[in-house]
Each structure stands twice: as structure tokens, then as C-alpha cells.
CSV table of C-alpha atoms in Angstrom, one decimal:
chain,number,residue,atom,x,y,z
A,5,UNK,CA,-6.3,43.8,53.2
A,6,UNK,CA,-9.0,41.6,54.6
A,7,UNK,CA,-10.8,41.5,57.9
A,8,UNK,CA,-11.7,38.2,59.4
A,9,UNK,CA,-13.6,37.2,62.6
A,10,UNK,CA,-11.7,35.4,65.3
A,11,UNK,CA,-13.0,31.9,64.3
A,12,UNK,CA,-12.3,32.5,60.6
A,13,UNK,CA,-8.8,33.8,61.4
A,14,UNK,CA,-8.0,30.8,63.5
A,15,UNK,CA,-9.2,28.4,60.8
A,16,UNK,CA,-7.2,30.3,58.1
A,17,UNK,CA,-4.0,30.3,60.1
A,18,UNK,CA,-4.3,26.6,60.9
A,19,UNK,CA,-4.4,25.9,57.1
A,20,UNK,CA,-1.2,27.8,56.3
A,21,UNK,CA,1.6,25.4,55.4
A,22,UNK,CA,5.1,25.7,56.8
A,23,UNK,CA,7.4,27.6,56.4
A,24,UNK,CA,4.7,30.3,56.0
A,25,UNK,CA,3.1,32.0,59.0
A,26,UNK,CA,1.3,35.1,60.0
A,27,UNK,CA,3.0,38.0,61.8
A,28,UNK,CA,3.3,41.8,61.9
A,29,UNK,CA,4.2,43.3,58.6
A,30,UNK,CA,5.5,46.9,58.4
A,31,UNK,CA,3.5,48.9,55.8
A,32,UNK,CA,4.7,51.9,53.7
A,33,UNK,CA,3.0,54.4,56.0
A,34,UNK,CA,5.0,52.9,59.0
A,35,UNK,CA,1.9,51.3,60.5
A,36,UNK,CA,1.7,47.5,60.8
A,37,UNK,CA,-0.8,44.8,60.0
A,38,UNK,CA,-0.9,41.1,60.2
A,39,UNK,CA,0.4,39.5,57.0
A,40,UNK,CA,2.3,36.5,55.6
A,41,UNK,CA,5.8,35.8,56.8
A,42,UNK,CA,8.2,33.0,56.0
A,43,UNK,CA,10.4,31.3,58.5
A,44,UNK,CA,14.1,32.3,58.3
A,45,UNK,CA,15.1,28.7,57.6
A,46,UNK,CA,13.4,29.0,54.2
A,47,UNK,CA,15.0,32.3,53.1
A,48,UNK,CA,18.2,31.0,51.5
A,49,UNK,CA,16.1,28.8,49.1
A,50,UNK,CA,13.4,31.4,48.2
A,51,UNK,CA,13.2,34.1,45.6
A,52,UNK,CA,13.2,37.8,46.8
A,53,UNK,CA,10.3,39.5,45.1
A,54,UNK,CA,10.7,42.9,46.8
A,55,UNK,CA,11.7,44.5,43.5
A,56,UNK,CA,8.3,43.7,42.1
A,57,UNK,CA,6.5,45.9,44.6
A,58,UNK,CA,4.2,43.2,45.9
A,59,UNK,CA,2.7,39.8,45.3
A,60,UNK,CA,0.3,40.9,42.6
A,61,UNK,CA,3.0,42.5,40.5
A,62,UNK,CA,5.2,39.4,40.8
A,63,UNK,CA,2.4,37.1,39.7
A,64,UNK,CA,1.6,39.3,36.8
A,65,UNK,CA,5.2,39.3,35.7
A,66,UNK,CA,5.4,35.5,35.9
A,67,UNK,CA,2.3,35.0,33.7
A,68,UNK,CA,3.6,37.6,31.2
A,69,UNK,CA,6.9,35.7,30.9
């Protein structure tokens, strides 16, 4: 997790390409935080990486393959 000031957050969000966005993400401890989301229109053509336990594990598995 990272913490950004308002101006940095606005600049960061403005640079995120569609179909990605920022929204509330439910965490394992049932709290929520802002995180990356993908618009529903993109879901049918994307790969579900939930089974990897997170982005870092997915990237590691891809580089090991």
C-alpha cells in the first residue's frame, strides 16, 4: 500500500489507461482501501489471477514460466 497526497493522487489517476480505474477494494481483514479495478466490459477478455494470491505472485509465476 502507498500513501499519496491529493495532487499526486489526482495526477496518478489521470494517467491510468482504460479499462483500469481506482475504486474501493475489499481486503482480507474486511477493511477496504483504494485500489485498481477493471471496468466490467473488459472482464470477459482478461485473465483471472485470483488463484495466484496477488499481482506479485502472478508476475513471479510469469517470469518463471
